[in-house]
């Protein structure tokens, strides 16, 4: 009766809201799912299971005793009088009834297990109810149902399921006492993002794309800075090398002894062939230096060209990506307008 009355009230509310042109916001939770996932429930359930295990062991001991008494009676029946047999059977029946009463006391519908389960779980259920009320008030829900209750739900869209959000808030409430001020601030920011994601999934997807574009731009800028720094270092090294060569050349000119020792062979000779060989060696050294300098310049040019090509390629890719996203957004908007 109560169930039908509730359904009638909800139907009337929907009709009134529809007549006024106002949308009704509905959500639901699965209490069984939340309790199974809640850490406190797992701990309470473990305590109950430990107690139940002790009670089961006691029941097994009593069953073993009764079975042993029955076996002894069957073995000794031929040696006993009818009165003794009757007394033993009465004693066994009494123990069996006592065992049955003990089972009902521990595991019956109103037994210790059910009572202690209700006692341990009630605080957790109260926490869940308080959290659901906070979420419903904050997110402007008109109705929140319990999927696991007696009320039949023939269909429920996943986007209206608040169970995971309730679990997140329960976990956050447990952790808040252990967090610093900065961590609390970060947690509140994350909570706001989670609420926004739950309320408007498209918004969080758009924000994700914006963040990805921003990260790509920052990466490109970092690569450009790194390439510029490498180029600057290469030019500085080359400049330092040229200065050293010039300095050594000037030093040779200023020191006649050094020049003489470099130009003259270590043994005295007036042979024209030896003199030609010295000139040839000097020319080869000069050619080698010029070749090295040309190779360094070509290397710098190639590196600069590579950086420019990579930059140009990245810009073209970004433009193409932005163009495609714009076309997709326009196409999506057109389809929405058609619908």
CSV table of C-alpha atoms in Angstrom, one decimal:
chain,number,residue,atom,x,y,z
A,1,UNK,CA,0.0,0.0,0.0
A,2,UNK,CA,2.8,2.4,0.9
A,3,UNK,CA,4.6,1.5,-2.3
A,4,UNK,CA,1.5,2.3,-4.4
A,5,UNK,CA,0.9,5.6,-2.5
A,6,UNK,CA,4.5,6.7,-3.2
A,7,UNK,CA,4.2,5.9,-6.9
A,8,UNK,CA,1.0,7.9,-7.0
A,9,UNK,CA,2.6,10.9,-5.4
A,10,UNK,CA,5.6,10.7,-7.8
A,11,UNK,CA,3.3,10.5,-10.8
A,12,UNK,CA,1.3,13.5,-9.7
A,13,UNK,CA,4.5,15.5,-9.1
A,14,UNK,CA,5.7,14.6,-12.6
A,15,UNK,CA,2.4,15.6,-14.1
A,16,UNK,CA,2.4,19.0,-12.3
A,17,UNK,CA,6.0,19.7,-13.3
A,18,UNK,CA,5.2,18.9,-16.9
A,19,UNK,CA,2.2,21.1,-16.9
A,20,UNK,CA,4.3,24.0,-15.5
A,21,UNK,CA,7.0,23.4,-18.1
A,22,UNK,CA,9.5,22.5,-15.4
A,23,UNK,CA,11.8,19.5,-15.6
A,24,UNK,CA,12.0,17.0,-12.7
A,25,UNK,CA,15.5,15.8,-11.8
A,26,UNK,CA,15.5,12.2,-10.6
A,27,UNK,CA,18.4,10.0,-9.4
A,28,UNK,CA,18.8,6.7,-7.7
A,29,UNK,CA,21.3,4.7,-5.6
A,30,UNK,CA,22.0,1.0,-5.0
A,31,UNK,CA,22.3,0.6,-1.3
A,32,UNK,CA,23.6,-3.0,-1.5
A,33,UNK,CA,26.3,-1.9,-4.0
A,34,UNK,CA,27.4,1.0,-1.7
A,35,UNK,CA,27.5,-1.1,1.4
A,36,UNK,CA,29.6,-3.8,-0.4
A,37,UNK,CA,32.1,-1.1,-1.5
A,38,UNK,CA,32.2,0.9,1.7
A,39,UNK,CA,35.4,0.2,3.8
A,40,UNK,CA,33.5,0.5,7.1
A,41,UNK,CA,31.0,-2.1,6.0
A,42,UNK,CA,33.7,-4.5,5.0
A,43,UNK,CA,35.2,-4.2,8.5
A,44,UNK,CA,31.8,-4.7,10.2
A,45,UNK,CA,31.1,-7.6,7.9
A,46,UNK,CA,34.4,-9.2,8.8
A,47,UNK,CA,33.7,-8.9,12.6
A,48,UNK,CA,30.3,-10.6,12.1
A,49,UNK,CA,31.8,-13.4,10.0
A,50,UNK,CA,34.3,-14.0,12.8
A,51,UNK,CA,31.5,-14.3,15.4
A,52,UNK,CA,29.4,-16.4,13.1
A,53,UNK,CA,32.4,-18.7,12.6
A,54,UNK,CA,32.7,-19.2,16.4
A,55,UNK,CA,29.0,-20.0,16.7
A,56,UNK,CA,29.2,-22.5,13.8
A,57,UNK,CA,32.1,-24.3,15.5
A,58,UNK,CA,30.1,-24.6,18.7
A,59,UNK,CA,27.2,-26.0,16.7
A,60,UNK,CA,29.5,-28.5,15.0
A,61,UNK,CA,30.8,-29.6,18.4
A,62,UNK,CA,27.3,-30.2,19.7
A,63,UNK,CA,26.4,-32.1,16.5
A,64,UNK,CA,29.4,-34.3,16.9
A,65,UNK,CA,28.5,-35.1,20.5
A,66,UNK,CA,24.9,-36.0,19.5
A,67,UNK,CA,26.1,-38.2,16.7
A,68,UNK,CA,28.5,-40.0,19.0
A,69,UNK,CA,25.8,-40.7,21.5
A,70,UNK,CA,23.5,-42.1,18.8
A,71,UNK,CA,26.3,-44.4,17.6
A,72,UNK,CA,27.0,-45.6,21.1
A,73,UNK,CA,23.3,-46.3,21.7
A,74,UNK,CA,23.1,-48.3,18.5
A,75,UNK,CA,26.2,-50.4,19.5
A,76,UNK,CA,25.0,-51.0,23.0
A,77,UNK,CA,21.3,-51.5,22.3
A,78,UNK,CA,21.4,-55.3,22.6
A,79,UNK,CA,22.9,-55.0,26.1
A,80,UNK,CA,20.5,-52.5,27.5
A,81,UNK,CA,17.0,-52.7,28.9
A,82,UNK,CA,14.1,-50.9,27.3
A,83,UNK,CA,14.1,-48.4,30.2
A,84,UNK,CA,17.8,-47.5,29.6
A,85,UNK,CA,17.3,-47.3,25.9
A,86,UNK,CA,14.3,-45.0,26.4
A,87,UNK,CA,16.3,-42.8,28.8
A,88,UNK,CA,19.1,-42.4,26.4
A,89,UNK,CA,16.8,-41.6,23.5
A,90,UNK,CA,15.1,-38.9,25.6
A,91,UNK,CA,18.5,-37.5,26.5
A,92,UNK,CA,19.5,-37.4,22.8
A,93,UNK,CA,16.2,-35.8,21.8
A,94,UNK,CA,16.7,-33.2,24.5
A,95,UNK,CA,20.2,-32.4,23.2
A,96,UNK,CA,18.8,-32.2,19.6
A,97,UNK,CA,16.1,-29.7,20.7
A,98,UNK,CA,18.7,-27.7,22.6
A,99,UNK,CA,20.9,-27.6,19.5
A,100,UNK,CA,18.0,-26.4,17.4
A,101,UNK,CA,17.1,-23.7,19.9
A,102,UNK,CA,20.8,-22.6,19.9
A,103,UNK,CA,20.8,-22.4,16.0
A,104,UNK,CA,17.7,-20.3,16.1
A,105,UNK,CA,19.1,-18.1,18.8
A,106,UNK,CA,22.3,-17.4,16.7
A,107,UNK,CA,21.2,-17.6,13.1
A,108,UNK,CA,17.4,-17.3,13.2
A,109,UNK,CA,15.4,-14.3,11.7
A,110,UNK,CA,15.5,-12.6,15.0
A,111,UNK,CA,18.8,-14.2,16.1
A,112,UNK,CA,22.0,-12.6,17.4
A,113,UNK,CA,23.5,-12.5,13.9
A,114,UNK,CA,20.7,-10.4,12.4
A,115,UNK,CA,20.5,-8.1,15.5
A,116,UNK,CA,24.3,-7.5,15.5
A,117,UNK,CA,24.3,-7.0,11.8
A,118,UNK,CA,21.6,-4.3,12.1
A,119,UNK,CA,23.5,-2.7,15.0
A,120,UNK,CA,26.8,-2.6,13.1
A,121,UNK,CA,25.4,-1.5,9.7
A,122,UNK,CA,22.9,1.2,11.0
A,123,UNK,CA,25.7,3.9,11.5
A,124,UNK,CA,27.0,3.2,7.9
A,125,UNK,CA,23.4,3.4,6.5
A,126,UNK,CA,22.9,6.7,8.3
A,127,UNK,CA,26.1,8.0,6.8
A,128,UNK,CA,24.9,7.0,3.3
A,129,UNK,CA,21.5,8.7,3.9
A,130,UNK,CA,23.1,11.9,5.0
A,131,UNK,CA,25.5,11.9,2.0
A,132,UNK,CA,22.6,11.3,-0.4
A,133,UNK,CA,20.7,14.2,1.1
A,134,UNK,CA,23.8,16.5,0.8
A,135,UNK,CA,24.2,15.5,-2.9
A,136,UNK,CA,20.5,15.9,-3.6
A,137,UNK,CA,20.4,19.4,-2.2
A,138,UNK,CA,23.6,20.5,-3.8
A,139,UNK,CA,22.8,19.0,-7.2
A,140,UNK,CA,19.1,20.0,-7.1
A,141,UNK,CA,17.6,16.5,-7.3
A,142,UNK,CA,13.8,16.3,-6.8
A,143,UNK,CA,13.8,12.5,-6.1
A,144,UNK,CA,16.5,10.0,-5.2
A,145,UNK,CA,15.4,6.3,-5.0
A,146,UNK,CA,17.0,3.2,-3.6
A,147,UNK,CA,17.3,0.6,-6.4
A,148,UNK,CA,17.7,-2.3,-3.8
A,149,UNK,CA,14.5,-1.4,-1.9
A,150,UNK,CA,11.0,-2.8,-2.4
A,151,UNK,CA,10.2,-0.2,-5.0
A,152,UNK,CA,10.4,-1.9,-8.5
A,153,UNK,CA,12.5,-0.1,-11.1
A,154,UNK,CA,11.7,-1.4,-14.5
A,155,UNK,CA,14.4,0.7,-16.2
A,156,UNK,CA,17.1,3.0,-14.9
A,157,UNK,CA,19.6,4.8,-17.1
A,158,UNK,CA,23.2,4.6,-15.9
A,159,UNK,CA,23.7,8.4,-16.0
A,160,UNK,CA,21.2,8.8,-13.1
A,161,UNK,CA,23.0,6.4,-10.8
A,162,UNK,CA,24.5,8.3,-7.9
A,163,UNK,CA,26.0,5.2,-6.1
A,164,UNK,CA,29.6,5.9,-7.1
A,165,UNK,CA,29.3,9.6,-6.2
A,166,UNK,CA,28.0,8.6,-2.8
A,167,UNK,CA,31.0,6.2,-2.3
A,168,UNK,CA,33.4,9.0,-3.3
A,169,UNK,CA,32.0,11.4,-0.8
A,170,UNK,CA,32.1,8.8,2.0
A,171,UNK,CA,35.7,8.1,1.2
A,172,UNK,CA,36.6,11.8,1.1
A,173,UNK,CA,34.9,12.4,4.5
A,174,UNK,CA,37.0,9.6,6.0
A,175,UNK,CA,40.2,11.1,4.6
A,176,UNK,CA,39.6,14.8,5.4
A,177,UNK,CA,40.8,14.4,9.0
A,178,UNK,CA,44.2,13.1,7.7
A,179,UNK,CA,44.8,15.8,5.1
A,180,UNK,CA,46.7,19.1,5.4
A,181,UNK,CA,45.2,22.5,4.5
A,182,UNK,CA,46.8,22.4,1.0
A,183,UNK,CA,45.6,18.8,0.4
A,184,UNK,CA,42.1,19.8,1.6
A,185,UNK,CA,42.1,22.7,-0.9
A,186,UNK,CA,43.2,20.4,-3.7
A,187,UNK,CA,40.5,17.9,-2.7
A,188,UNK,CA,37.8,20.5,-2.8
A,189,UNK,CA,38.9,21.5,-6.3
A,190,UNK,CA,38.8,17.9,-7.4
A,191,UNK,CA,35.4,17.5,-5.8
A,192,UNK,CA,34.1,20.5,-7.8
A,193,UNK,CA,35.6,18.9,-11.0
A,194,UNK,CA,33.9,15.6,-10.2
A,195,UNK,CA,30.6,17.3,-9.6
A,196,UNK,CA,30.9,19.2,-12.9
A,197,UNK,CA,31.8,15.9,-14.7
A,198,UNK,CA,28.8,14.1,-13.3
A,199,UNK,CA,26.5,17.0,-14.0
A,200,UNK,CA,27.8,17.8,-17.5
A,201,UNK,CA,30.0,15.0,-19.1
A,202,UNK,CA,30.4,17.0,-22.3
A,203,UNK,CA,32.0,19.9,-20.4
A,204,UNK,CA,34.7,17.8,-18.9
A,205,UNK,CA,35.5,16.3,-22.3
A,206,UNK,CA,35.8,19.8,-23.7
A,207,UNK,CA,38.1,20.8,-20.8
A,208,UNK,CA,40.2,17.7,-21.5
A,209,UNK,CA,40.7,18.7,-25.1
A,210,UNK,CA,41.6,22.2,-24.1
A,211,UNK,CA,44.2,20.9,-21.6
A,212,UNK,CA,45.7,18.6,-24.3
A,213,UNK,CA,46.0,21.5,-26.7
A,214,UNK,CA,47.7,23.6,-24.0
A,215,UNK,CA,50.1,20.8,-23.1
A,216,UNK,CA,51.0,20.4,-26.8
A,217,UNK,CA,51.7,24.1,-27.2
A,218,UNK,CA,53.8,24.1,-24.1
A,219,UNK,CA,55.7,21.1,-25.4
A,220,UNK,CA,56.3,22.8,-28.7
A,221,UNK,CA,57.6,26.0,-27.0
A,222,UNK,CA,59.9,23.9,-24.8
A,223,UNK,CA,61.3,22.1,-27.9
A,224,UNK,CA,61.8,25.5,-29.6
A,225,UNK,CA,63.7,26.8,-26.6
A,226,UNK,CA,65.8,23.7,-26.4
A,227,UNK,CA,66.7,23.9,-30.2
A,228,UNK,CA,67.5,27.7,-29.8
A,229,UNK,CA,69.7,26.9,-26.8
A,230,UNK,CA,71.6,24.1,-28.7
A,231,UNK,CA,72.0,26.4,-31.6
A,232,UNK,CA,73.4,29.2,-29.4
A,233,UNK,CA,75.8,26.8,-27.7
A,234,UNK,CA,77.0,25.5,-31.1
A,235,UNK,CA,77.7,29.0,-32.3
A,236,UNK,CA,79.4,29.9,-29.1
A,237,UNK,CA,81.6,26.8,-29.3
A,238,UNK,CA,82.5,27.7,-32.9
A,239,UNK,CA,83.2,31.3,-32.0
A,240,UNK,CA,85.5,30.1,-29.2
A,241,UNK,CA,87.3,27.8,-31.5
A,242,UNK,CA,87.9,30.6,-34.1
A,243,UNK,CA,89.2,32.9,-31.3
A,244,UNK,CA,91.6,30.2,-30.1
A,245,UNK,CA,92.9,29.6,-33.6
A,246,UNK,CA,93.4,33.3,-34.2
A,247,UNK,CA,95.1,33.6,-30.8
A,248,UNK,CA,97.5,30.8,-31.6
A,249,UNK,CA,98.2,32.3,-35.1
A,250,UNK,CA,99.0,35.7,-33.6
A,251,UNK,CA,101.2,34.1,-31.0
A,252,UNK,CA,103.3,32.3,-33.7
A,253,UNK,CA,103.7,35.6,-35.5
A,254,UNK,CA,104.9,37.4,-32.4
A,255,UNK,CA,107.4,34.6,-31.4
A,256,UNK,CA,110.1,34.3,-34.2
A,257,UNK,CA,111.6,31.3,-32.4
A,258,UNK,CA,108.4,29.4,-32.4
A,259,UNK,CA,107.8,30.2,-36.1
A,260,UNK,CA,111.3,29.2,-36.9
A,261,UNK,CA,111.1,25.9,-35.0
A,262,UNK,CA,107.8,25.2,-36.7
A,263,UNK,CA,109.0,26.0,-40.2
A,264,UNK,CA,112.6,24.4,-40.0
A,265,UNK,CA,113.2,20.7,-40.0
A,266,UNK,CA,115.1,19.4,-36.9
A,267,UNK,CA,118.2,18.8,-39.0
A,268,UNK,CA,120.2,21.2,-41.1
A,269,UNK,CA,119.6,20.9,-44.7
A,270,UNK,CA,119.6,23.1,-47.8
A,271,UNK,CA,117.8,20.5,-49.9
A,272,UNK,CA,115.2,22.2,-52.0
A,273,UNK,CA,113.1,19.0,-51.8
A,274,UNK,CA,112.8,19.2,-48.0
A,275,UNK,CA,111.7,22.9,-48.3
A,276,UNK,CA,109.0,21.9,-50.8
A,277,UNK,CA,107.8,19.2,-48.4
A,278,UNK,CA,107.4,21.7,-45.6
A,279,UNK,CA,105.4,24.1,-47.8
A,280,UNK,CA,103.2,21.2,-48.9
A,281,UNK,CA,102.5,20.2,-45.3
A,282,UNK,CA,101.6,23.7,-44.3
A,283,UNK,CA,99.2,23.9,-47.3
A,284,UNK,CA,97.6,20.6,-46.3
A,285,UNK,CA,97.1,21.8,-42.8
A,286,UNK,CA,95.5,25.0,-44.0
A,287,UNK,CA,93.3,23.1,-46.4
A,288,UNK,CA,92.3,20.7,-43.5
A,289,UNK,CA,91.4,23.7,-41.3
A,290,UNK,CA,89.3,25.3,-44.1
A,291,UNK,CA,87.6,22.0,-44.7
A,292,UNK,CA,86.8,21.6,-40.9
A,293,UNK,CA,85.4,25.1,-40.8
A,294,UNK,CA,83.3,24.5,-43.8
A,295,UNK,CA,82.0,21.2,-42.3
A,296,UNK,CA,81.1,23.0,-39.0
A,297,UNK,CA,79.3,25.7,-41.0
A,298,UNK,CA,77.4,23.1,-43.0
A,299,UNK,CA,76.5,21.3,-39.8
A,300,UNK,CA,75.1,24.4,-38.2
A,301,UNK,CA,73.1,25.1,-41.4
A,302,UNK,CA,71.7,21.6,-41.4
A,303,UNK,CA,70.7,21.7,-37.8
A,304,UNK,CA,69.0,25.1,-38.3
A,305,UNK,CA,67.2,23.7,-41.3
A,306,UNK,CA,66.1,20.6,-39.4
A,307,UNK,CA,64.7,22.7,-36.5
A,308,UNK,CA,62.8,25.0,-39.0
A,309,UNK,CA,61.4,21.9,-40.9
A,310,UNK,CA,60.2,20.4,-37.6
A,311,UNK,CA,58.6,23.7,-36.5
A,312,UNK,CA,56.9,24.1,-39.9
A,313,UNK,CA,55.6,20.5,-39.8
A,314,UNK,CA,54.3,20.9,-36.2
A,315,UNK,CA,52.5,24.2,-37.2
A,316,UNK,CA,50.8,22.5,-40.2
A,317,UNK,CA,49.7,19.5,-38.1
A,318,UNK,CA,48.2,21.9,-35.4
A,319,UNK,CA,46.4,23.8,-38.1
A,320,UNK,CA,45.1,20.6,-39.6
A,321,UNK,CA,44.0,19.3,-36.2
A,322,UNK,CA,42.2,22.6,-35.3
A,323,UNK,CA,40.5,22.6,-38.7
A,324,UNK,CA,39.3,19.0,-38.2
A,325,UNK,CA,38.0,19.8,-34.7
A,326,UNK,CA,36.2,22.8,-36.0
A,327,UNK,CA,34.5,20.8,-38.8
A,328,UNK,CA,33.5,18.1,-36.3
A,329,UNK,CA,32.0,20.6,-33.9
A,330,UNK,CA,30.1,22.3,-36.7
A,331,UNK,CA,28.9,18.9,-38.0
A,332,UNK,CA,27.8,17.9,-34.5
A,333,UNK,CA,26.0,21.2,-34.0
A,334,UNK,CA,24.2,20.8,-37.3
A,335,UNK,CA,23.1,17.3,-36.4
A,336,UNK,CA,21.8,18.5,-33.0
A,337,UNK,CA,19.9,21.3,-34.7
A,338,UNK,CA,18.3,18.8,-37.1
A,339,UNK,CA,17.3,16.6,-34.2
